Structure formats: C-alpha cells, structure tokens
Amino acid sequence: MPKVATIDPRFQSYNIEMVEVIGGRFWKPYGSTKSTLPDTKSAAPGGIDPGLFEQRTPIDLSNPRLRKLATALGPAYVRVSGTWANTLYFHNSDAPAPASPPQGFGGVLTRPQWKGVVDFSKAVNAELVTSFSASAGTRNASGTWTPVEAKKILDYTHSIGGSIAAAEFINEPTFPSAAGVPKDYDGAAYGRDFAVFQPFFRKAAPKALLLGPGSVGEGIDFVPTKLLPSKELLADLGPNPVDVFSYHFYGAVSERCASAMPKIGTTPAAALTDDWLTRTDRVEDFYAGLRDTYAPGKPMWLTETGQTACGGDRWAATYIDTFRYLDQLGTLAHRNVKVVIHNTLAASDYGLIDEKTLIPRPNYWAALLWHNTMGTTVLDAGTSPSPSVHIYAQCMKNQPGGVTLLAINLNQTETQSLTVPEKSTRYTLTAPALSSHTIQLNGQDLSLSANGDVPSPTGVATAKGTVPLPAASITFLTLAGANNPVCK
C-alpha cells in the first residue's frame, strides 16, 4: 500500500460554538417546550426563525467528565467560533459585563469565559482555533473593519499564557446575512477588510496559521438564499492570502430548517447511500479547485462540518450517522485534507456527547477508535471487494510498519468479507438497530466506567484470511506485523 497523503496529528478535531461559551440562543432541542422569547444577550443569525432557537446558559468547560471525554480525543484542535462569533464584543475588564451588548454587537464575551476556553484547551491537549467579529461595532466611520476587538482578545489570550493556533477572519463570509457584516457587503468590501486584517493578524499572532476564507454553501445545492461566492471573496486578496485554505461543509439542512428549505433536507433512508456520502467529495472538489486558483499549494482544512446544518437531525445522535462520520474522515484523509473539525463536541443533536447527560454518542466512540488506531500517513487501500464496502487505510498509530484498515459495510442485510494477508486485531462497531443511541464493539455495549473514565477499546485477535464484515457494520483492523516500509 503506497503513501497517498499525510494528515495533521490533530486531524480529527471538534468545535465548541461561541454561543455555548457566552450563553444565548442555540438550536432548540427536538421536543423542548421551553420559551423561545427573544433575549438581549445574543442575536440569532439574520433571516432565521427565532423560534428555532432556545436560550442556554454558558457551558461549564471545567466539568471533570467533559474534560476526560475531550482528553481521550487529544491531541486535537478545539475551534471556538460559529455565527455568534461574528458579532461578539469582548468585555476586556474585571468589572461586571454590561447587561446587553454595546451598539453594533450581538453578544458579550467576558474575561472569565475566555480564560475558561484557554484553560480547557490546555487541559485536554487541544490547540485553539477561532475567528473574529466583523459587525458594525468593529468598523470605523467609513465602514471599514478595524482590529480593535481582535487585538483585545489576542492580547488577553497571550497575557494569561494562552495562544491561538489558527484563525479565520470571519465565520462563513459567503453567508453575509449571518456574518454580521453591513448590508450589501460584497467581494470588494471583503477585500478591503482583509487588507486590514491580514497584516494585523500576522504581526499580532506571528506563530498562528491564517485560515480562510471559511466559506460554506457551495459545491452542491445547499441554501435557497443568495450567497456571496468564494471566488468574489478571493479575487482581490493578492498573492499568498492565507496559510491554509479553509471551508465548511454540510450535506443538507436538518428538519428544523427544512420547513423553510424542504428541497435541501435529508432522511435516514438516505444515510447509507452513495449520493449522501459522496457529497463530501463533491464539495471538497469544488473548494480544492478554488484553492488551486487562488492559494495554490496551500493545505486544506475543513473547519466545520456535521450531520446537517441547523443543529443536526434527530438521527444525528444515533448509530446511523456513524457511517457518515467515519466515511467522511476516511475520504478526506485520502484527499489530503489535513484537518476535519466536527460540529460540535457537546451541543445540539450533532454533538459527539449529549450536552445534558455527558453520555458519549455513537459518533464519539467512532472518533475514539479512529484516534486510537489511525496514524498520520494515508495509504492507497486498493480496490474494494464490493461496491457496498468502503475501505480506507493508514499507517497504524504508534506501531512502526503497522497498517490500519477501515472497512465500512453499507449493505444493511448482507455480510460482506475482506481478505487480509496478515493476522490482525479486529474492532467491529454494530448496534441493535440503525436508530440506536448506543453502539457495540465486537458485540459488547460501549460505555464509560462508573466514575466517568473512558475505557481503552479492546479488539479481537483475528487470523489472516477472510474476515467477515457484518451487515451495516464498521470494522477497524490493525495489522501490527504488516511491515509496510512507508509506515516505519
């Protein structure tokens, strides 16, 4: 198996939405009966029904159980950003924060809240990624962006011993109605703003990576609203605009938003289809083409993704979405995308962890197996034995010469098989039903210990030869004795 790509050691990463940090309205859980009355602390994205959101208190990033769960996935990047970061005011004082945001802003971030983020990132071995406010409060009399707010956050981060590993200028500038930018914002305006931001950021955070543009919504039919095309954002940025070309991807919108956008929703019946799974590839193709034109040679990061936009469908928290999660990681690693940041760690239905109980969801256990078995060298896995089986291969983690195979059997009724030339250790994920909220490893339920510790998944010794792949299953095979020369 020859080498085809190399990924970042923090390839598999996660988001914590800025609105989780500051408190405010985020996607309303299905079945919730809480009031959806407007609040004064944070604004909903422009043009979206406020009834889709629910007020929440700030997340407790000091929670020992949450930290244990996050630590088990480290090293990683933790991206603290999202739509609400676009209109954020940083209250850079130890005095009480204002009851409502200053004019031109939609939310308030305090010193203790941001220190909590920095402390969390250090505790769980997750380097910090973010973006900055671009709303009216950040602009001068001529409407041009100024670095006043960004400088406050960067300076405070450095003063408490923290650092920013990477940052985008604005979260999702292709969606201007949610980006907090002035009305009629266009590519030329973005270029003027970026001409201020880029030199400021490179000087203020010289060791940080400049990501961009962080676009969303292109490459497939995604939203009926008018987007600001990435090619217009990138056209006037000049040479070497970013260190990393970043983009966001959702294959559809959740049922929350599908009432307004029914043509771009999805269903569980589509979850194991090639049409659904290959949307990842189609969007990566689109943004890779833009990268080659406007930032040639730069690495690519997918800095926000999840089951569906608008908080995920009900089935985002079940076993059936594990196929999308791992197939997406496998195909993007093979395409040399260096980092994939999942939305979210523990908020809404697409979170890896249930936000109320802090019980890991099926995708969390899938993430843990990937983390424990997959190294950073990506290999050519060759031809699959069946169209319903997707196979990926990477050098085995922490085992020179070893190889890990990931075999995803999308056939819901029939066992498939894989011929393996060496003995291996097998880790097979299944569930009682595709709609299960629990997951099994080699037939045993996966769960935390009584004190919340994350177990180290154990595999089954498997002889060389034919390895069965049960219907609707996902199997990791670690071949410690593969003796692959590129894995040494």
XYZ file of N, CA and C in Angstrom, residues 268 313-323 349 359-365 429-440 445-446 472:
105
model
N -33.268 9.553 7.111
C -32.451 8.387 7.456
C -32.327 7.383 6.318
N -30.148 16.575 12.496
C -31.440 15.893 12.599
C -31.514 15.078 13.880
N -32.710 14.553 14.159
C -32.856 13.695 15.344
C -31.903 12.499 15.267
N -31.701 11.970 14.063
C -30.878 10.776 13.911
C -29.378 11.070 13.864
N -28.996 12.340 13.992
C -27.575 12.665 14.085
C -26.950 12.063 15.338
N -27.756 11.823 16.359
C -27.259 11.294 17.633
C -27.321 9.772 17.693
N -27.613 9.121 16.572
C -27.776 7.670 16.569
C -26.678 6.977 15.764
N -26.706 5.653 15.810
C -25.684 4.848 15.151
C -25.595 5.114 13.654
N -26.697 5.412 13.004
C -26.692 5.519 11.544
C -25.781 6.640 11.041
N -25.576 7.691 11.844
C -24.707 8.781 11.386
C -23.229 8.439 11.534
N -22.916 7.363 12.241
C -21.522 6.960 12.385
C -20.905 6.606 11.031
N -21.724 6.114 10.107
C -21.227 5.778 8.773
C -20.762 7.040 8.049
N -27.965 18.196 18.505
C -28.109 16.785 18.149
C -26.905 16.232 17.414
N -23.182 11.820 28.245
C -23.008 10.438 27.805
C -22.520 10.461 26.356
N -21.459 9.737 26.054
C -20.972 9.728 24.665
C -22.001 9.118 23.713
N -22.114 9.725 22.549
C -22.985 9.204 21.496
C -22.183 8.266 20.584
N -22.848 7.529 19.707
C -22.120 6.617 18.822
C -20.953 7.263 18.084
N -21.114 8.496 17.614
C -20.013 9.149 16.898
C -18.795 9.378 17.793
N -19.016 9.546 19.087
C -17.875 9.711 19.987
C -17.035 8.434 20.006
N -17.707 7.283 20.132
C -16.967 6.021 20.179
C -16.265 5.758 18.848
N -17.784 -2.274 14.943
C -18.875 -1.485 15.516
C -20.195 -1.910 14.881
N -21.168 -2.206 15.729
C -22.529 -2.516 15.298
C -23.488 -1.908 16.311
N -24.783 -2.080 16.067
C -25.803 -1.618 17.010
C -27.048 -2.474 16.814
N -27.922 -2.544 17.827
C -29.153 -3.333 17.675
C -30.010 -2.870 16.504
N -29.950 -1.566 16.201
C -30.685 -1.004 15.065
C -29.948 0.235 14.599
N -30.171 0.613 13.360
C -29.528 1.817 12.844
C -29.936 3.052 13.639
N -31.123 3.011 14.236
C -31.624 4.155 15.005
C -31.210 4.122 16.471
N -30.327 3.204 16.847
C -29.917 3.071 18.249
C -29.090 4.267 18.701
N -29.295 4.649 19.955
C -28.485 5.709 20.556
C -27.243 5.140 21.248
N -27.122 3.810 21.236
C -25.953 3.147 21.788
C -25.232 2.408 20.672
N -24.014 1.954 20.972
C -23.200 1.285 19.974
C -22.439 0.154 20.643
N -22.134 -0.890 19.870
C -21.439 -2.049 20.414
C -20.105 -2.240 19.712
N -21.683 -3.642 24.540
C -22.015 -2.221 24.627
C -20.806 -1.407 25.070
N -20.600 -0.271 24.429
C -19.558 0.661 24.843
C -20.145 1.665 25.820
N -24.353 -3.688 7.818
C -24.424 -2.384 8.484
C -23.439 -2.304 9.644
